XYZ file of C-alpha atoms in Angstrom:
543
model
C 58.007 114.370 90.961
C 59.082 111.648 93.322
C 57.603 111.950 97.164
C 59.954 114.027 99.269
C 62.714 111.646 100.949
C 64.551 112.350 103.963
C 68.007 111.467 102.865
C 69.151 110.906 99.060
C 72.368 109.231 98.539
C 73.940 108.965 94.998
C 76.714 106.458 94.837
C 75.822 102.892 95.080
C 79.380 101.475 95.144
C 79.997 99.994 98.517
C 80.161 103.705 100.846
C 76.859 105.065 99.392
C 75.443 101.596 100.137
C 76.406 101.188 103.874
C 75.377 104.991 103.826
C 71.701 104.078 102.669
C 71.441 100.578 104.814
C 72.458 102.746 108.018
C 69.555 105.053 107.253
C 66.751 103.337 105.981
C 67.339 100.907 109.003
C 67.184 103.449 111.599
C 63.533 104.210 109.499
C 65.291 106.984 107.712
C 63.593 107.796 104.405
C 65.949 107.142 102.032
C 66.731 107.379 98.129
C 69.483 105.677 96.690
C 70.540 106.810 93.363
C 72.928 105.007 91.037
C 73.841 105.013 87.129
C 74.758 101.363 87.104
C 71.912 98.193 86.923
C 74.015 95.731 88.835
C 76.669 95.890 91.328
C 80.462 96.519 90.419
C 82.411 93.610 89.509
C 86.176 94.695 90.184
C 87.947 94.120 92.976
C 89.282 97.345 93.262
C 89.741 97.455 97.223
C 91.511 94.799 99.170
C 92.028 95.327 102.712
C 89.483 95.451 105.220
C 89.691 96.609 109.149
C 88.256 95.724 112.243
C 86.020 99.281 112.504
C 84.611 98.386 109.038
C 83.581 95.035 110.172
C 81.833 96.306 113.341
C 79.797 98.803 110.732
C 79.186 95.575 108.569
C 78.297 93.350 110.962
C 75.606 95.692 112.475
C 74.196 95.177 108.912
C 74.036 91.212 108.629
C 76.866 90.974 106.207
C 79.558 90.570 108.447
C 79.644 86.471 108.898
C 78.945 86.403 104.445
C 81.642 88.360 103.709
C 84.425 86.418 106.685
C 83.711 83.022 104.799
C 84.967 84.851 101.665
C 88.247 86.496 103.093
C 91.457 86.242 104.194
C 91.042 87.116 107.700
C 94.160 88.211 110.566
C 96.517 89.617 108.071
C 99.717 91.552 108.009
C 102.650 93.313 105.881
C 105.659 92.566 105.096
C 108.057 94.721 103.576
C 111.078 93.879 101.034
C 114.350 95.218 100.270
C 117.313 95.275 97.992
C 117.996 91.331 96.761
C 114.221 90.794 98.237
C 115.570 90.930 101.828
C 112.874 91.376 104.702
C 113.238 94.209 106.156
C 109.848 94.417 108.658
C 107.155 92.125 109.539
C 104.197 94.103 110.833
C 100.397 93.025 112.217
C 98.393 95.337 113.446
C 97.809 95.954 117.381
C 95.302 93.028 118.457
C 91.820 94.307 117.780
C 89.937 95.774 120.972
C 86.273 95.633 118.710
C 85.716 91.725 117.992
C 86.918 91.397 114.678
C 90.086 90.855 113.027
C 92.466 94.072 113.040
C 93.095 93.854 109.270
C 91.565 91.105 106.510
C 92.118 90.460 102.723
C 88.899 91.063 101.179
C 87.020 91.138 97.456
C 85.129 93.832 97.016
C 82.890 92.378 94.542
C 81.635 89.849 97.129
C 81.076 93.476 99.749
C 79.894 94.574 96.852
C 76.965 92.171 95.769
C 76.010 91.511 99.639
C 75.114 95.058 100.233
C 73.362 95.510 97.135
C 70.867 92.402 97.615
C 70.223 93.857 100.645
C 69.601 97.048 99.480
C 67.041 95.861 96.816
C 65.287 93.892 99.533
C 64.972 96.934 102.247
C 61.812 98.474 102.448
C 62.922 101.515 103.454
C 64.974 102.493 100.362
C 63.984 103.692 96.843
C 66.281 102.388 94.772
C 67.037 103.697 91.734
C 68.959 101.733 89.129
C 70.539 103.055 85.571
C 69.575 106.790 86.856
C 72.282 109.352 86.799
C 72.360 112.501 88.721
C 72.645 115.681 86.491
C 72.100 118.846 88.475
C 71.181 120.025 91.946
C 69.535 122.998 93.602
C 69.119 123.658 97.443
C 67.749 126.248 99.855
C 67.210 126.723 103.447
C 64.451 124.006 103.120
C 65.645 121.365 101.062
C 67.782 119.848 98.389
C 66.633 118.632 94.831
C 68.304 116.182 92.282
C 67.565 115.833 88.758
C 68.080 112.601 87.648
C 67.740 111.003 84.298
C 66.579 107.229 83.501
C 67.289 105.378 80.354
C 63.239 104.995 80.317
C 62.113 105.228 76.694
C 59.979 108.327 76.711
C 60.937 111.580 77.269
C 58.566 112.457 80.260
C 59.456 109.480 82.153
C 63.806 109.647 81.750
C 63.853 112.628 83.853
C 62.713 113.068 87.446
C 63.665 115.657 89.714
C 64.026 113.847 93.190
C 63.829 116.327 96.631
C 64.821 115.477 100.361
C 65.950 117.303 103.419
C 69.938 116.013 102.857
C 72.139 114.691 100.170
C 74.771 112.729 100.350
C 77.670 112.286 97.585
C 79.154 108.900 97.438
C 79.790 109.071 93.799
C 83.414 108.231 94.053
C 86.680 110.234 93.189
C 85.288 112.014 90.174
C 82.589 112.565 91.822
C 79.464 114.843 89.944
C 78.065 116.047 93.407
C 81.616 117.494 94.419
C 81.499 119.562 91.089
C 77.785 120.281 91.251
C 77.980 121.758 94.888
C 81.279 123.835 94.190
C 83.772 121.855 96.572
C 87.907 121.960 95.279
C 89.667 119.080 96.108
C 92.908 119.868 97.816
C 96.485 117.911 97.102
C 98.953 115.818 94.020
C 98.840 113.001 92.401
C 101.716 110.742 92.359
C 103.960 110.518 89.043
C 104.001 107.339 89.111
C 101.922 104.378 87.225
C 100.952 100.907 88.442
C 99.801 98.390 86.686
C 97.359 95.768 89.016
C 97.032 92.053 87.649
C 94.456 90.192 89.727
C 94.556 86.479 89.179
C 92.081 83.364 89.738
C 93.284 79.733 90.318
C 96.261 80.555 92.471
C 97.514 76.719 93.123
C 99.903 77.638 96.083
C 99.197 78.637 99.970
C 100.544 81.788 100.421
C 100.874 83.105 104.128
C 98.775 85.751 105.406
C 100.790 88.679 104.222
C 100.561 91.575 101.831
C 103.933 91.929 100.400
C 105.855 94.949 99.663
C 108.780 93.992 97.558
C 111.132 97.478 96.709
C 113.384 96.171 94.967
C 115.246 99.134 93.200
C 114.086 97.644 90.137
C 110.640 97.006 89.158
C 108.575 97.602 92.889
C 105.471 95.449 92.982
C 102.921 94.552 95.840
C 101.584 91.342 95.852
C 98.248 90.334 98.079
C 97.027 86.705 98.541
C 93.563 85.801 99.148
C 90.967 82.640 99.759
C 89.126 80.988 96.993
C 92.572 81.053 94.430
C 92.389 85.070 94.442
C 95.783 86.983 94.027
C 96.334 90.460 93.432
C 99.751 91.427 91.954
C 100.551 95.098 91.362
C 103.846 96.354 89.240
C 105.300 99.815 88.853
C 105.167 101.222 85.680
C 108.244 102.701 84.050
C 107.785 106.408 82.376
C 108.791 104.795 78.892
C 106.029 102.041 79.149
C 102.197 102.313 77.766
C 99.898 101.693 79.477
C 97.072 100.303 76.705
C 100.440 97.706 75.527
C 101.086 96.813 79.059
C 97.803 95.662 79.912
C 97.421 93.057 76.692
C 97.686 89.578 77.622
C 101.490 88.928 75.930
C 102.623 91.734 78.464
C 100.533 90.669 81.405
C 101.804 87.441 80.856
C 105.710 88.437 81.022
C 104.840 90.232 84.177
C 103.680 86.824 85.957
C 105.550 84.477 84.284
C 107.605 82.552 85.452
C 108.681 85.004 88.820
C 105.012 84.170 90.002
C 103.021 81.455 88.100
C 104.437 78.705 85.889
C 101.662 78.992 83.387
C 99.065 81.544 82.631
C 95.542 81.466 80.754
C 93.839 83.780 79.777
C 90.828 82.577 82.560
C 93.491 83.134 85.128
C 93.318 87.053 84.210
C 90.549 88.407 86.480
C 91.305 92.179 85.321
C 94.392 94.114 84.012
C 94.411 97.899 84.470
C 97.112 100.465 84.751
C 96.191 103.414 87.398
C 97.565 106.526 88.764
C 97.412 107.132 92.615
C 96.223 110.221 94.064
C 96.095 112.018 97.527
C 93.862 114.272 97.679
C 91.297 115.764 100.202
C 88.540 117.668 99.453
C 88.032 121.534 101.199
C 85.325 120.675 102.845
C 83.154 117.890 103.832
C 79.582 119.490 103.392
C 77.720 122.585 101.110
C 74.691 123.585 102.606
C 72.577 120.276 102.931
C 75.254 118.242 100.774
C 77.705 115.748 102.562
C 80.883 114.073 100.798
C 81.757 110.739 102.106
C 84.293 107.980 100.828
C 85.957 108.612 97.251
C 83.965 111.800 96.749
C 85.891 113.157 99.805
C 89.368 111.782 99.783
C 91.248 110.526 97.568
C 94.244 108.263 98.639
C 97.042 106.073 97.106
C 96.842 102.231 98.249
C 99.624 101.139 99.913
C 97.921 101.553 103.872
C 94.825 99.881 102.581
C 92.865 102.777 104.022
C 90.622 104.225 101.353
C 87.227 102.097 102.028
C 88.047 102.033 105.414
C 87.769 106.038 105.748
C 84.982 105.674 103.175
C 82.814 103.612 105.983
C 84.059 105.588 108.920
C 82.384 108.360 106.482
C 79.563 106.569 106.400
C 78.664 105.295 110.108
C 79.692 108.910 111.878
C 77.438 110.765 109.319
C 74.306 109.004 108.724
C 73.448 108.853 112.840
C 74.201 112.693 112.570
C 71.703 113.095 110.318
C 69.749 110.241 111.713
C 69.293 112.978 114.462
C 68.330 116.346 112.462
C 65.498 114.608 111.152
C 64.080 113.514 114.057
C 64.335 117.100 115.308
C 67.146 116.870 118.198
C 70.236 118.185 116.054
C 70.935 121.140 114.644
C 73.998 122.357 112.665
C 76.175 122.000 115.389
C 76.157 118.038 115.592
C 76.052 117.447 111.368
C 78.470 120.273 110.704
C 80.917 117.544 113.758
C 80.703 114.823 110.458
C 83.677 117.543 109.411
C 85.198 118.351 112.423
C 85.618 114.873 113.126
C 86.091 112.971 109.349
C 88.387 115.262 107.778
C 91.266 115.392 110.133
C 91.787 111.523 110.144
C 91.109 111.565 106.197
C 93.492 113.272 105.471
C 95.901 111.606 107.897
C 95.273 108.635 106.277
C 95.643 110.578 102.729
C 99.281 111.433 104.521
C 100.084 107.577 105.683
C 99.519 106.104 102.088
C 101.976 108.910 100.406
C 104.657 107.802 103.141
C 104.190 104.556 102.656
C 104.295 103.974 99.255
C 107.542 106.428 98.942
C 109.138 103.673 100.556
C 107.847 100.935 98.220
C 108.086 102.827 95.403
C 112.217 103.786 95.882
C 114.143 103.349 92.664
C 117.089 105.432 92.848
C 120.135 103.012 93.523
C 121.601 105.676 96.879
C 118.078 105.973 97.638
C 117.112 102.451 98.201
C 120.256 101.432 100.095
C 119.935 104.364 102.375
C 116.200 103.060 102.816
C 116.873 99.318 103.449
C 119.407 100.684 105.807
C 117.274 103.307 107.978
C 114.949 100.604 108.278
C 117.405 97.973 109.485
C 118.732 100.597 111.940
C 116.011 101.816 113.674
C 114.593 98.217 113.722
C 117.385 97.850 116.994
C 115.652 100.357 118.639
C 112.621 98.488 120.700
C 110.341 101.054 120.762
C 110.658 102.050 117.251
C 110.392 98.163 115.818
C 107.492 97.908 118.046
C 105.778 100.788 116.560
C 106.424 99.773 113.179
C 105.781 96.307 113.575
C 102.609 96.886 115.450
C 101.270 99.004 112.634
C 100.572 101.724 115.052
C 101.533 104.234 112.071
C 97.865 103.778 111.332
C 96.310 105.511 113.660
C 92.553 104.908 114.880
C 89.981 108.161 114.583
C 90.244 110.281 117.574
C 86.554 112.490 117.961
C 87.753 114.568 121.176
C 87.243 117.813 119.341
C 83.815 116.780 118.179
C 80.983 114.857 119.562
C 82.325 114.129 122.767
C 82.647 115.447 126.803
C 86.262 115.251 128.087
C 86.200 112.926 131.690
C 86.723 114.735 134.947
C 87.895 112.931 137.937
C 86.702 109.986 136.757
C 88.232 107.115 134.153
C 87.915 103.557 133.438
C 91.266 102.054 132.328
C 90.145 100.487 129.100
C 87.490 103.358 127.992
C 88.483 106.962 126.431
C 86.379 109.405 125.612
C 86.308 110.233 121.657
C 87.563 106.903 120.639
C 85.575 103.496 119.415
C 84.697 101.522 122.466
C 85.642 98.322 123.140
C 83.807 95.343 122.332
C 84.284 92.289 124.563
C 82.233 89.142 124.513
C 79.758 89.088 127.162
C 77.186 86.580 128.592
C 73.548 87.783 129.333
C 70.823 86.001 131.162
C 70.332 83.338 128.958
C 73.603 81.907 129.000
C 74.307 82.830 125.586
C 78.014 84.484 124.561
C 78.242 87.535 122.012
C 80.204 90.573 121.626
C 78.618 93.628 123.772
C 77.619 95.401 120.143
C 74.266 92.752 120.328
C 73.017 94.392 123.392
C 73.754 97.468 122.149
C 70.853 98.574 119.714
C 71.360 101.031 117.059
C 70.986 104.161 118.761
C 72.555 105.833 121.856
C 73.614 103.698 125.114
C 74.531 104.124 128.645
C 76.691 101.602 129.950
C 77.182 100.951 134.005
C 80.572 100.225 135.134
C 80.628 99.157 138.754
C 77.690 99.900 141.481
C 74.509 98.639 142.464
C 72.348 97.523 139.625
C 69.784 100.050 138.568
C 71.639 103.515 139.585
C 69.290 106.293 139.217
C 70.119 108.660 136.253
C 69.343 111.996 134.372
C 65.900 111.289 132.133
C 67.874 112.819 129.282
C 69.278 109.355 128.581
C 65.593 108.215 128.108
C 64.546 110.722 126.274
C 66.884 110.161 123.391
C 66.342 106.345 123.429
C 69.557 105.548 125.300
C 70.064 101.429 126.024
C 70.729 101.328 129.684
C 73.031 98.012 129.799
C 74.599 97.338 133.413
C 78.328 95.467 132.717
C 79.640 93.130 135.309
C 83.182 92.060 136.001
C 83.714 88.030 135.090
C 81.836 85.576 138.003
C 78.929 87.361 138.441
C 75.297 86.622 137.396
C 73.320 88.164 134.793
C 70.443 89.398 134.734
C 67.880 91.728 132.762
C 69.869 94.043 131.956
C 72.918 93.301 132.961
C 75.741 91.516 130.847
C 78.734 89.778 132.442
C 82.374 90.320 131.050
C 84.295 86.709 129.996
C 87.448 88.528 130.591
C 87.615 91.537 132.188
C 87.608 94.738 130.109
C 85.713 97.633 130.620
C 84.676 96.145 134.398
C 89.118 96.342 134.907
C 89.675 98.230 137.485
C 85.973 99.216 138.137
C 85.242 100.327 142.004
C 82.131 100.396 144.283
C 80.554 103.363 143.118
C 79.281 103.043 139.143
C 80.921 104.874 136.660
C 79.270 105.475 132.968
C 80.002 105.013 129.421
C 78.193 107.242 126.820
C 78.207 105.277 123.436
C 77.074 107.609 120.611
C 75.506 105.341 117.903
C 78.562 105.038 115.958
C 80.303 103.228 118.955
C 82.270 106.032 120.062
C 82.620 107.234 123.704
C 80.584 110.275 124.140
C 81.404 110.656 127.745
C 82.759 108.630 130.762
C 81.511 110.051 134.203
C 79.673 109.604 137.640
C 76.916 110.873 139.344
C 78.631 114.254 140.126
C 79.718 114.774 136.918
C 76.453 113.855 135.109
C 74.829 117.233 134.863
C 77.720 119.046 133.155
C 78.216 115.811 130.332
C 74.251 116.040 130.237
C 73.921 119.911 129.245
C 77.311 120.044 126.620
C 75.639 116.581 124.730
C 72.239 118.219 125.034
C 74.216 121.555 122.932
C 74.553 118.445 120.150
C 71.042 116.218 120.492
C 68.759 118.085 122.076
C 66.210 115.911 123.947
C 63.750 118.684 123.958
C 63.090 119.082 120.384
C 63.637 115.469 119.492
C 60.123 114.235 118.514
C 60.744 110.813 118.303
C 63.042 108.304 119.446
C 64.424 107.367 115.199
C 65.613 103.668 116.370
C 62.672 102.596 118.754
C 61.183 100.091 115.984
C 64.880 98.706 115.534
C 66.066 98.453 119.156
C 68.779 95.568 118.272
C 71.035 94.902 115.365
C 70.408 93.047 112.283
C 70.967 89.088 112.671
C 74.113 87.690 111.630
């Protein structure tokens, strides 16, 4: 029997890795469990936000995985005779990364895993399959089994404090643990071509075409990459469709004048599905990514919930293990995950109803809603600005609603803000480098140095003073290139809580610090903490 870990995760696609990589570099225990020997070669996911880069960047892939990508993107979406109906980008990112990017997963993919084989801090095991669980009050065991060649060694029965399930949409730890998943899957078939050697510049759009016909999506990327993705009539088969004469017709001549067979990265015919799981966690087992929501692709939002899974959870239990949580704060991974998963789930329905539009009165009613409400200004901006994507919103969990108090650019429950900053050396960066990996208390405003409650020491807390543009830094004090958070900031200082997922815990003053102090303490409790989980990784990886 294998030590007792703190955290197992099973699931080494590109969730369960950020999952382990979060934990084993706060010096989290951690085993990582996964039936495959290398990592997955299919670019199955294509569109990255800003949220997940933050997440990726605090793990030293961020800068890797840019040079690789299509970075700034946006939508556009097609009509009858292939006439534009909308142009959207997202809202300018407030976090220091582009708001949306064309990615390839396999690149995400093999980054995390090299750095997953190189951490100290993780067991990880390769070609080992999880095939049952037990758990109890004081723990959770896996059995796993190993293609070793004796008997004794293929199985092992692996035991740690929490689980987590990143084993994807048909996922055995969602079975194992009892948890329904909740929803439909869509009728519908696609059929997604992506190519190599793509000899023309494309601009920086995914397109949408709905053509009443045949809908298809088509998704440029760097390097020659192009993803092409066709709806699939009822009549059609799937194994025929996928054979190089039919994948052929598909791209020739509407999109390539020639096709080889080493043009054909993959070929595969799939079947969308929306569908959220009842709940997030049984007992000491968590669900995050595919395992917990299942979504069709037209929003682009399935990794990007799957990391959101995996940065709000892991600090949670980041926490319990170094004593200052309880159930209240890792049963808030539900509270605050499943709501926006399934909004999401919701978002990629709606949108791909409108791609997807076949019906001759349906279409034309469609293309001319769209044009129509496009006059209205507030509408077209809403729709053009992608704001139909809505960010997470964590009021009802981890977080102390402001009284009397507010910074323009800050709200509590939502990610904070990440403007570049200068420090004391003169050098530039975005505010996440001074930021650490744990908890932080930002000054707004005030004399350098304001006195504060010692809770914010005692759970490890960065204190980081930020200054409006002009001023000088100094230890421990950062200086705004444009004004952001510092907007509006008075005399008297006003302070940010910053959870370790980048969130805004709380935003108060001194009179309001005792009552943010006891309801965060009802989450981490200070007093039971016995040790401070990031003090021997105070600042993020390098990138």
């Amino acid at each position: 029997m294998t030590a007792r870990r703190d955290v197992l995760v099973v699931g080494a696609g590109p969730i369960g890795l950020v999952a382990a990589l979060l934990l084993a570099d706060a010096g989290v225990r951690t085993t990582l469990v996964e039936k495959e020997t290398e990592p997955g070669d299919l670019p199955r996911a294509i569109s990255l936000q800003d949220e997940s880069f933050r997440t990726l960047e605090q793990l030293g892939v961020a800068d890797a995985l840019k040079a690789e990508s299509l970075l700034d993107t946006g939508s556009r979406y097609f009509g009858l005779g292939d006439r534009l109906l909308l142009e959207a980008r997202p809202v300018a990112s407030r976090l220091g990364h582009p708001a949306k990017t064309q990615f390839d997963q396999p690149i995400l993919e093999r980054l995390l895993w090299e750095r997953a084989v190189a951490h100290e801090g993780i067991e990880f095991l390769r070609g080992a399959e999880a095939r049952a669980i037990t758990q109890d009050g004081g723990g959770i065991s896996v059995t796993v089994t190993t293609g070793a060649e004796t008997t004794a060694e293929r199985t092992r029965t692996l035991t740690a404090d929490w689980l987590i399930g990143a084993d994807g949409g048909r996922s055995f730890i969602r079975r194992a643990v009892g948890i329904e998943l909740a929803g439909t899957t869509q009728p519908q078939r696609w059929i997604v071509v992506d190519l190599h050697n793509e000899p023309r510049a494309r601009d920086p759009f995914a397109e949408f075409h709905g053509d009443g016909e045949r809908p298809y999506v088509l998704v440029p990327g760097v390097k020659g990459r192009l993803r092409l993705e066709f709806m699939l009539f009822d009549h059609e088969d799937p194994d025929e469709m996928t054979t190089p004469e039919r994948i052929r017709e598909l791209v020739v001549p509407g999109f390539r004048a020639e096709l080889t067979p080493d043009d054909v990265r993959r070929a595969v015919v799939y079947v969308a599905h929306q569908r959220v799981a009842r709940t997030y966690r049984a007992g000491r087992a968590f669900l995050v990514g595919d395992a917990a929501h299942l979504m069709p692709p037209f929003a682009g939002q399935g990794l990007n919930a799957g990391i959101r899974d995996a940065t709000n959870l892991t600090w949670k239990l980041t926490e319990a293990i170094a004593g200052g949580a309880g159930d209240r704060l890792v049963d808030s991974y539900e509270v605050e995950r499943r709501a926006h998963g399934a909004a999401m789930v919701t978002v990629s329905r709606r949108v791909g109803a409108v791609v997807m539009a076949t019906h001759p009165v349906v279409t034309r009613v469609r293309d001319t809603v769209v044009r129509t409400v496009g006059l209205i200004p507030r509408v077209r901006d809403f729709l053009a600005d992608m704001r139909f994507i809505s960010p997470p919103d964590y009021t009802a969990g981890v977080a102390v609603a402001a009284r009397g108090v507010a910074l323009g650019t800050v709200t509590v429950g939502r990610a904070l803000s990440q403007p570049a900053v200068r420090d004391a050396t003169g050098a530039e960066h975005g505010l996440d480098a001074h930021l650490g990996r744990g908890w932080a208390l930002l000054q707004i405003g005030g004399p350098p140095d304001a006195a504060v409650d010692a809770y914010w020491d005692a759970i490890g807390a960065i204190r980081l003073c930020v200054r409006a543009p002009g001023g000088e830094p100094a230890a421990g004090t950062v200086v705004e290139t444009t004004a952001v958070l510092t907007a509006g900031a008075g005399a008297h200082p006003v302070f940010v809580a910053v959870r370790p997922d980048r969130y805004v815990a709380a935003v108060f003053d001194s009179a309001g610090e005792r009552r943010v102090v006891e309801r965060l303490r009802t989450f981490v409790d200070d007093r039971s903490r016995r040790a401070d989980p990031y003090s021997a990784s105070r600042t993020p990886a390098p990138h």
